[in-house]
Amino acid sequence: MITDAFDTGPTGTFRTLCRTYPDDTVFKGTDGFRSLWGPIFYRGRANGSARLLAIGQDPAQTEAVTRRCLSGQAGRRVQGFVEKLGYTKSYLMINAFLYGIFNQSMALPHLNDPDVLAYRNAWLEAAFAPGKIETVVTFGTPAFNAWTAFTATPVGASVSATVSFHKALHPTADKPGGPITRQELLENWNVALQSLHPTVQHPDVATPLVPYGADFTAAELPEIPSRDLPMGLQPWMRNTDFWASMSATPGNQRANISIEVP
Amino acid sequence: MITDAFDTGPTGTFRTLCRTYPDDTVFKGTDGFRSLWGPIFYRGRANGSARLLAIGQDPAQTEAVTRRCLSGQAGRRVQGFVEKLGYTKSYLMINAFLYGIFNQSMALPHLNDPDVLAYRNAWLEAAFAPGKIETVVTFGTPAFNAWTAFTATPVGASVSATVSFHKALHPTADKPGGPITRQELLENWNVALQSLHPTVQHPDVATPLVPYGADFTAAELPEIPSRDLPMGLQPWMRNTDFWASMSATPGNQRANISIEVP
């Protein structure tokens, strides 16, 4: 028998936000969004119990299958990060963009378009409404800018004074051939951990801080917990990467997705 | 804005059954099962409100993506059928087999293996426990045999006396080159409708019986309701067919799935 907890889904305001959301007149294909694949709302506790809020950028092809954000390569890196803070369960992760992006230079300028901003801020307000979030971390510049835009609102200004916040690099900022090395990414994340770890008040598991070394260890790339994913998804979807790929015309919102069991 | 109801998930015993289920030591790859794609539990109301119970055979590639059974071509045909009875919402659909099949001659003999039978009967007991099911229809021989095995149990014998039951042909029994024509399939389904329709006590929408003609009309292939699928799935996944295909080695449990937006 398999006995796997699964995400029983969003409740309350979170549920409403998963039922009523902006469409492709807001996230336009002509603006670089892959809206045909549908929105990816969150990963983690969309039920008011989250203590940590993480903000990422946008969902990719893996997330179009799991229907939860930050569940591919970037997601497993983020999972290791939040577990180093002691949050093994009480986190909520959302993205700055509800839909995937196929062209960043076209899409990123729309970060704070009125309808994009309003819907994202509704998520952030819902996240803070229960009064439990104590730690906020953004991964990458669009996520940081999304947080900044929220803190410019009355609610955002109010809650931002009550939390520990840190801006971290995007989980895959160390792209091959890019300006940021793996070592630089991990040093950046170590600074974030050193800033946030002492302020954690309600960890799921109290844990001494162990910083990253020169590279991610296997233990620092934990599987995505089954409790974060829909019922019935199998272990290979949680503990391996790159099983979903864009199979044709990847620079286009109509790109196919091919799923290969590792 | 999109405002789409979605399936908020199984409750009570149904939730337990989606958390604890047989693995690939029961549904073996060497017996013709595609267990790597994971179990597909149900479609419809797994919350005790169902009035109609439909039993199908096994999930295919479309269902591996939507994670709900009977949501591809066969599913849209079944949706039209249950709506002709007036059940637009209050139905529960399960399959005789929890996992997909890649080789029927290998897999079908395992229909009533002890662990396959026990888990399926637990679903059937859960379906009947609220005391609301009034109509049962099986689609295809394995589904009928699954029902027969259930009615041989004390609980099954007891509840079967309280419902209207009909055995119908598999929704895609009219395979090209096979022994059953589209016309014969629809005549078979008309007999089922004529048997069941007069006994419906609690339809969602009371509706006069309109039998099938020579072929399915567009109205007889309705979209899969968004309330039956996970949050965020897009209309093309509900109102078109064949967007998911086995992209390689289809006669093998490791077959890839390719998803193409229509």
XYZ file of C-alpha atoms in Angstrom:
524
model
C 0.000 0.000 0.000
C 1.004 3.594 -0.573
C 0.157 5.987 2.251
C 0.866 9.501 1.034
C -0.583 12.662 2.440
C -1.800 14.963 -0.336
C -2.844 18.589 -0.571
C -6.521 18.644 0.311
C -6.765 22.038 -1.311
C -7.277 25.705 -0.588
C -9.820 26.875 1.962
C -11.680 30.119 2.615
C -10.420 33.145 0.693
C -7.695 31.022 -0.888
C -10.366 28.761 -2.362
C -12.216 31.760 -3.752
C -9.008 33.017 -5.376
C -8.534 29.632 -7.075
C -12.073 29.810 -8.449
C -12.001 33.400 -9.735
C -8.829 34.610 -11.378
C -7.538 36.751 -14.268
C -7.715 35.255 -17.743
C -5.763 35.696 -20.971
C -7.029 39.211 -21.468
C -4.786 40.099 -18.510
C -1.971 37.601 -19.074
C -1.854 37.947 -22.843
C -0.053 35.608 -25.200
C 1.110 38.696 -27.081
C 2.750 39.887 -23.862
C 4.810 36.691 -23.535
C 2.531 34.694 -21.224
C 1.726 31.009 -21.643
C -1.834 31.402 -20.420
C -3.075 28.367 -22.392
C -1.520 26.140 -19.752
C -3.675 27.663 -17.089
C -2.914 29.356 -13.791
C -0.706 27.778 -11.137
C -1.824 29.194 -7.838
C 0.407 28.071 -4.976
C 2.260 25.306 -3.204
C 1.987 24.559 0.503
C -0.604 25.596 3.027
C -3.388 27.652 1.459
C -5.433 27.200 4.615
C -4.216 29.905 6.983
C -1.572 27.852 8.797
C 1.515 29.132 6.965
C 4.321 30.818 8.955
C 6.646 31.438 6.018
C 5.680 33.097 2.759
C 7.913 32.510 -0.258
C 7.473 34.361 -3.541
C 8.901 32.994 -6.791
C 8.655 34.190 -10.367
C 6.441 32.127 -12.696
C 5.545 28.460 -13.289
C 7.264 26.302 -15.916
C 6.301 23.060 -17.629
C 6.755 20.813 -14.576
C 4.325 22.959 -12.630
C 1.800 22.777 -15.500
C 1.575 19.049 -14.753
C 1.769 19.028 -10.948
C -0.466 22.136 -10.809
C 1.558 23.479 -7.904
C 4.182 26.228 -8.177
C 7.864 25.724 -7.335
C 7.737 21.948 -7.737
C 10.493 21.425 -10.346
C 14.226 22.106 -10.098
C 13.752 25.594 -8.617
C 11.130 24.211 -6.291
C 13.364 21.527 -4.825
C 16.058 24.112 -4.195
C 13.525 26.333 -2.441
C 12.256 23.331 -0.469
C 15.748 22.752 0.868
C 16.035 26.442 1.768
C 12.828 26.629 3.781
C 13.622 23.346 5.540
C 16.955 24.833 6.667
C 14.871 27.448 8.473
C 12.847 24.685 10.138
C 9.720 25.126 8.032
C 8.985 21.611 6.821
C 5.259 22.160 6.440
C 4.037 25.613 7.503
C 4.845 27.538 4.363
C 2.925 29.084 1.507
C 4.632 29.639 -1.839
C 3.189 31.778 -4.607
C 4.629 33.290 -7.755
C 4.812 36.902 -8.861
C 3.067 35.769 -12.076
C 0.014 33.498 -12.060
C 0.773 32.077 -15.500
C 3.998 30.860 -17.078
C 6.180 33.114 -19.210
C 7.659 32.185 -22.584
C 9.324 35.534 -23.256
C 10.694 37.344 -20.212
C 11.498 40.630 -21.917
C 7.894 40.850 -23.099
C 6.278 39.639 -19.879
C 8.270 41.132 -17.000
C 7.188 44.753 -17.689
C 3.630 43.632 -16.883
C 4.490 42.739 -13.283
C 2.439 45.562 -11.885
C -0.251 45.957 -14.509
C -3.371 46.855 -12.508
C -5.141 43.491 -12.823
C -1.930 41.508 -12.286
C -1.125 43.558 -9.213
C -4.649 43.474 -7.768
C -4.949 39.697 -7.995
C -1.484 39.064 -6.572
C -2.103 41.491 -3.726
C -5.360 39.685 -2.969
C -3.286 36.511 -2.454
C -0.834 38.365 -0.246
C -3.647 39.855 1.820
C -5.168 36.386 2.202
C -1.793 35.014 3.260
C -1.460 37.598 6.023
C -5.087 37.713 7.138
C -4.735 34.825 9.638
C -1.905 36.740 11.350
C 0.537 33.825 11.331
C 3.184 34.702 8.730
C 6.448 35.616 10.475
C 9.009 35.137 7.678
C 8.956 36.356 4.073
C 11.520 35.524 1.420
C 11.498 36.545 -2.227
C 13.450 34.656 -4.887
C 14.564 36.820 -7.784
C 13.947 40.388 -8.846
C 10.325 40.120 -10.052
C 9.377 38.471 -6.747
C 11.125 41.247 -4.813
C 9.391 43.894 -6.890
C 6.052 42.177 -6.267
C 6.689 42.286 -2.534
C 7.725 45.939 -2.758
C 4.498 46.776 -4.582
C 2.495 45.027 -1.861
C 4.273 46.867 0.929
C 3.253 50.107 -0.769
C -0.380 49.298 0.030
C -1.876 50.063 3.443
C -2.261 46.365 4.318
C 1.177 45.538 2.972
C 2.829 48.378 4.871
C 1.142 47.246 8.045
C 2.108 43.586 7.846
C 5.611 44.160 6.519
C 6.470 45.769 9.842
C 5.584 42.510 11.612
C 7.745 40.036 9.647
C 11.356 39.177 8.956
C 12.060 39.717 5.287
C 14.939 38.857 2.996
C 15.486 39.203 -0.743
C 17.267 36.178 -2.206
C 18.489 35.330 -5.697
C 16.264 33.308 -8.029
C 16.713 29.561 -7.334
C 18.199 28.965 -10.790
C 20.103 32.263 -11.066
C 23.201 30.154 -11.759
C 22.212 29.386 -15.322
C 25.064 27.931 -17.409
C 26.935 30.725 -19.155
C 25.252 33.394 -17.024
C 26.829 35.969 -14.754
C 26.089 34.174 -11.468
C 27.892 31.013 -10.428
C 26.517 28.207 -8.272
C 28.900 29.330 -5.539
C 27.604 32.919 -5.709
C 24.002 31.730 -5.575
C 24.695 29.659 -2.486
C 26.608 32.469 -0.790
C 23.638 34.718 -1.432
C 21.290 32.138 0.066
C 23.599 31.708 3.064
C 23.310 35.443 3.745
C 19.533 35.082 3.575
C 19.573 32.121 5.961
C 21.836 33.940 8.421
C 19.468 36.899 8.363
C 16.246 34.934 8.746
C 17.154 31.912 10.880
C 17.586 33.794 14.195
C 14.141 35.383 13.795
C 12.168 32.159 13.224
C 9.665 31.891 16.047
C 7.459 28.947 15.085
C 9.487 26.397 13.134
C 7.910 23.029 12.436
C 11.222 21.489 13.444
C 13.713 23.576 15.440
C 17.000 23.071 13.664
C 20.465 24.636 13.974
C 21.492 26.553 10.889
C 23.677 24.563 8.512
C 24.820 26.810 5.667
C 25.325 25.665 2.094
C 28.789 24.604 0.975
C 30.250 24.852 -2.512
C 27.298 23.043 -4.102
C 23.865 21.686 -3.235
C 24.143 18.364 -1.425
C 21.544 15.664 -2.040
C 19.994 16.478 1.339
C 19.694 20.112 0.263
C 17.506 19.069 -2.669
C 14.738 17.257 -0.787
C 11.740 15.831 -2.550
C 8.629 17.955 -2.831
C 6.470 16.659 0.050
C 3.512 14.593 -1.115
C 1.319 16.734 1.143
C 2.019 19.656 -1.198
C 0.826 17.928 -4.367
C -2.506 16.634 -5.657
C -3.612 13.143 -4.699
C -2.029 10.227 -6.467
C 1.075 11.893 -7.931
C 3.935 9.450 -7.848
C 7.376 9.713 -6.143
C 9.250 10.281 -9.415
C 7.303 13.519 -9.874
C 8.506 14.697 -6.464
C 12.095 13.509 -6.261
C 13.426 13.856 -9.803
C 13.746 16.841 -12.132
C 13.339 17.425 -15.829
C 10.685 14.771 -16.442
C 8.562 17.384 -18.219
C 9.937 19.208 -21.224
C 8.763 21.599 -23.868
C 8.614 19.293 -26.845
C 8.127 21.819 -29.647
C 8.361 25.557 -30.292
C 9.442 26.384 -26.732
C 9.552 30.106 -27.497
C 5.827 30.145 -28.047
C 2.878 29.942 -25.721
C 1.480 26.936 -27.593
C 4.510 24.775 -26.851
C 3.693 21.141 -26.205
C 4.701 19.427 -23.004
C 6.181 15.962 -23.085
C 6.256 13.900 -19.899
C 8.806 11.134 -19.631
C 8.921 8.796 -16.652
C 12.562 8.803 -15.502
C -11.824 37.066 -15.071
C -12.438 33.340 -15.149
C -14.962 32.051 -12.631
C -14.847 28.269 -12.711
C -16.001 25.950 -9.996
C -13.442 23.213 -9.367
C -13.406 19.920 -7.496
C -12.543 20.785 -3.918
C -11.613 17.173 -3.365
C -12.676 14.023 -1.602
C -13.977 14.111 1.972
C -14.293 11.577 4.777
C -13.723 7.957 3.790
C -13.186 9.009 0.171
C -10.286 11.193 1.298
C -8.789 8.308 3.235
C -9.036 6.087 0.158
C -7.152 8.698 -1.898
C -4.395 8.773 0.713
C -3.946 5.013 1.172
C -4.143 2.834 -1.888
C -2.581 -0.240 -3.527
C 0.810 0.200 -5.177
C 2.665 -1.474 -8.016
C 3.044 -4.708 -6.074
C -0.707 -5.103 -6.634
C -1.041 -3.420 -10.041
C 2.151 -4.848 -11.521
C 3.827 -3.642 -14.680
C 4.401 -7.302 -15.542
C 0.628 -7.807 -15.390
C -0.010 -5.060 -17.965
C -0.658 -2.114 -15.657
C 0.735 1.381 -16.167
C 1.197 2.009 -12.466
C 4.020 4.511 -13.004
C 1.414 7.090 -13.988
C -0.209 6.800 -10.614
C -3.735 6.008 -9.512
C -6.782 7.864 -10.859
C -9.420 7.681 -8.190
C -12.715 9.149 -9.344
C -14.624 11.930 -11.063
C -17.595 13.747 -9.598
C -18.826 13.950 -6.046
C -16.563 12.078 -3.629
C -18.334 13.769 -0.734
C -21.430 11.671 -0.125
C -23.848 13.658 -2.301
C -23.856 11.366 -5.356
C -27.162 9.846 -6.533
C -25.749 8.000 -9.546
C -22.763 5.681 -9.491
C -21.016 4.966 -12.797
C -18.281 2.373 -13.169
C -15.837 2.455 -16.073
C -12.799 0.371 -16.902
C -9.400 2.043 -16.467
C -7.803 5.479 -16.970
C -5.900 6.454 -20.120
C -3.390 9.207 -20.858
C -5.873 12.095 -20.717
C -6.859 11.066 -17.227
C -3.182 10.867 -16.190
C -3.062 14.634 -16.765
C -6.479 15.718 -15.454
C -6.139 13.233 -12.547
C -9.846 12.423 -12.802
C -11.269 9.307 -14.426
C -13.583 9.347 -17.449
C -12.495 12.795 -18.589
C -11.360 12.052 -22.157
C -13.365 10.803 -25.136
C -15.066 8.024 -23.147
C -15.685 10.469 -20.331
C -17.481 13.018 -22.481
C -19.706 10.270 -23.853
C -20.506 9.142 -20.321
C -21.132 12.753 -19.297
C -23.769 13.050 -22.010
C -25.336 9.795 -20.835
C -25.680 10.770 -17.198
C -27.002 14.211 -18.148
C -29.755 12.535 -20.199
C -30.863 10.969 -16.915
C -30.933 14.410 -15.291
C -27.752 13.959 -13.255
C -25.741 17.057 -14.085
C -23.818 17.104 -10.833
C -24.829 14.375 -8.358
C -22.786 11.516 -9.736
C -19.698 9.597 -8.728
C -17.645 7.812 -11.367
C -14.956 5.271 -10.571
C -13.123 2.691 -12.624
C -12.881 -1.062 -12.183
C -9.083 -0.599 -12.230
C -7.319 2.098 -10.198
C -4.385 2.302 -12.636
C -4.230 2.418 -16.409
C -3.767 -0.708 -18.501
C -1.317 -1.072 -21.380
C -2.074 -4.712 -22.137
C -5.673 -5.807 -21.637
C -5.135 -9.519 -22.066
C -2.532 -9.419 -19.319
C -4.388 -7.066 -16.985
C -8.072 -8.001 -17.179
C -7.630 -11.403 -15.462
C -6.552 -9.480 -12.352
C -9.926 -7.753 -11.960
C -10.725 -9.647 -8.803
C -7.287 -10.280 -7.370
C -7.800 -10.005 -3.608
C -6.134 -6.605 -3.137
C -7.691 -5.157 -6.303
C -11.108 -6.350 -5.220
C -10.769 -5.218 -1.603
C -9.761 -1.675 -2.506
C -12.459 -1.297 -5.175
C -15.105 -2.658 -2.818
C -13.972 -0.156 -0.185
C -14.777 2.600 -2.708
C -18.145 1.044 -3.457
C -18.959 0.745 0.232
C -17.987 4.389 0.717
C -20.189 5.380 -2.217
C -23.207 3.679 -0.686
C -22.575 4.545 2.949
C -24.403 7.917 2.793
C -27.516 6.095 1.538
C -28.089 8.381 -1.446
C -27.151 6.331 -4.517
C -30.307 5.388 -6.438
C -28.915 4.564 -9.898
C -25.961 2.399 -10.907
C -24.654 1.950 -14.428
C -21.631 -0.047 -15.528
C -19.842 0.622 -18.817
C -18.191 -2.454 -20.306
C -17.618 -5.996 -19.152
C -14.884 -5.428 -16.539
C -17.070 -2.761 -14.900
C -20.033 -5.130 -14.876
C -17.924 -7.901 -13.404
C -16.656 -5.502 -10.747
C -20.233 -4.653 -9.805
C -21.146 -8.340 -9.748
C -18.254 -9.069 -7.401
C -19.427 -6.285 -5.103
C -22.990 -7.536 -5.030
C -21.635 -10.904 -3.880
C -20.545 -9.251 -0.622
C -23.000 -8.714 2.245
C -22.927 -4.925 1.866
C -23.163 -5.143 -1.909
C -26.069 -7.576 -1.798
C -27.877 -5.299 0.606
C -27.477 -2.086 -1.373
C -27.989 -3.629 -4.787
C -31.584 -4.348 -3.785
C -32.142 -0.619 -3.258
C -30.951 0.757 -6.613
C -31.815 0.707 -10.289
C -29.019 -0.966 -12.180
C -28.152 -1.350 -15.842
C -25.203 -2.846 -17.687
C -24.178 -0.738 -20.680
C -21.524 -1.170 -23.332
C -18.114 0.466 -22.889
C -18.241 4.112 -24.090
C -15.778 3.425 -26.892
C -16.992 -0.096 -27.727
C -17.401 1.115 -31.324
C -13.690 0.978 -32.066
C -12.881 1.228 -35.782
C -12.687 -2.254 -37.284
C -14.268 -3.828 -34.217
C -17.449 -5.876 -33.968
C -19.670 -3.117 -32.563
C -20.820 -0.158 -34.636
C -21.588 3.345 -33.404
C -25.261 2.641 -34.097
C -25.162 -0.533 -32.010
C -23.441 1.263 -29.150
C -26.089 3.977 -29.139
C -28.950 1.476 -29.349
C -27.449 -0.295 -26.351
C -27.240 2.981 -24.466
C -30.823 3.823 -25.437
C -31.967 0.573 -23.839
C -30.038 1.550 -20.716
C -31.615 4.997 -20.675
C -35.105 3.592 -21.169
C -34.543 1.220 -18.286
C -33.081 3.756 -15.866
C -34.822 7.043 -16.695
C -38.250 6.139 -15.237
C -36.625 5.163 -11.933
C -34.671 8.386 -11.342
C -35.963 9.908 -8.125
C -33.581 12.799 -7.433
C -32.339 14.259 -10.712
C -30.421 17.524 -10.551
C -32.519 18.663 -13.505
C -35.753 16.820 -14.298
C -35.589 16.197 -18.007
C -37.691 14.184 -20.480
C -35.800 11.303 -22.023
C -34.335 12.098 -25.427
C -32.763 8.959 -26.891
C -29.670 8.918 -29.062
C -30.048 8.971 -32.840
C -27.695 7.490 -35.392
C -24.668 9.271 -33.962
C -23.639 11.408 -30.998
C -24.732 15.005 -31.495
C -22.550 17.844 -30.238
C -24.946 18.329 -27.329
C -24.537 14.656 -26.450
C -20.794 15.194 -25.974
C -20.871 17.939 -23.345
C -17.741 19.307 -21.808
C -16.472 17.798 -18.592
C -17.773 20.241 -15.968
C -15.065 22.387 -14.417
C -16.449 21.403 -10.999
C -15.240 17.861 -11.685
C -11.616 18.795 -12.372
C -8.756 20.241 -10.326
C -8.473 24.006 -9.987
C -7.109 25.953 -12.910
C -7.529 23.404 -15.705
C -8.448 25.214 -18.890
C -11.518 24.828 -21.162
C -9.608 23.024 -23.916
C -8.930 20.200 -21.459
C -12.658 19.852 -20.837
C -14.222 20.377 -24.255
C -11.781 18.786 -26.690
C -10.435 15.259 -27.020
C -7.108 13.721 -27.924
C -4.903 16.528 -26.617
C -2.872 13.949 -24.722
C -1.189 11.126 -26.573
C 1.220 8.322 -25.872
C 4.299 9.673 -27.574
C 6.512 6.581 -27.526
C 6.320 2.851 -26.903
C 2.573 2.875 -26.201
C 2.523 -0.865 -25.534
C 4.671 -0.377 -22.475
C 3.994 0.999 -19.046
C 6.806 3.542 -19.424
C 5.175 5.246 -22.410
C 5.629 8.990 -22.489
C 2.689 11.345 -22.612
C 2.707 14.318 -24.930
C 0.261 17.151 -24.327
C -0.619 19.381 -27.265
C -2.851 22.399 -26.859
C -5.500 22.094 -29.600
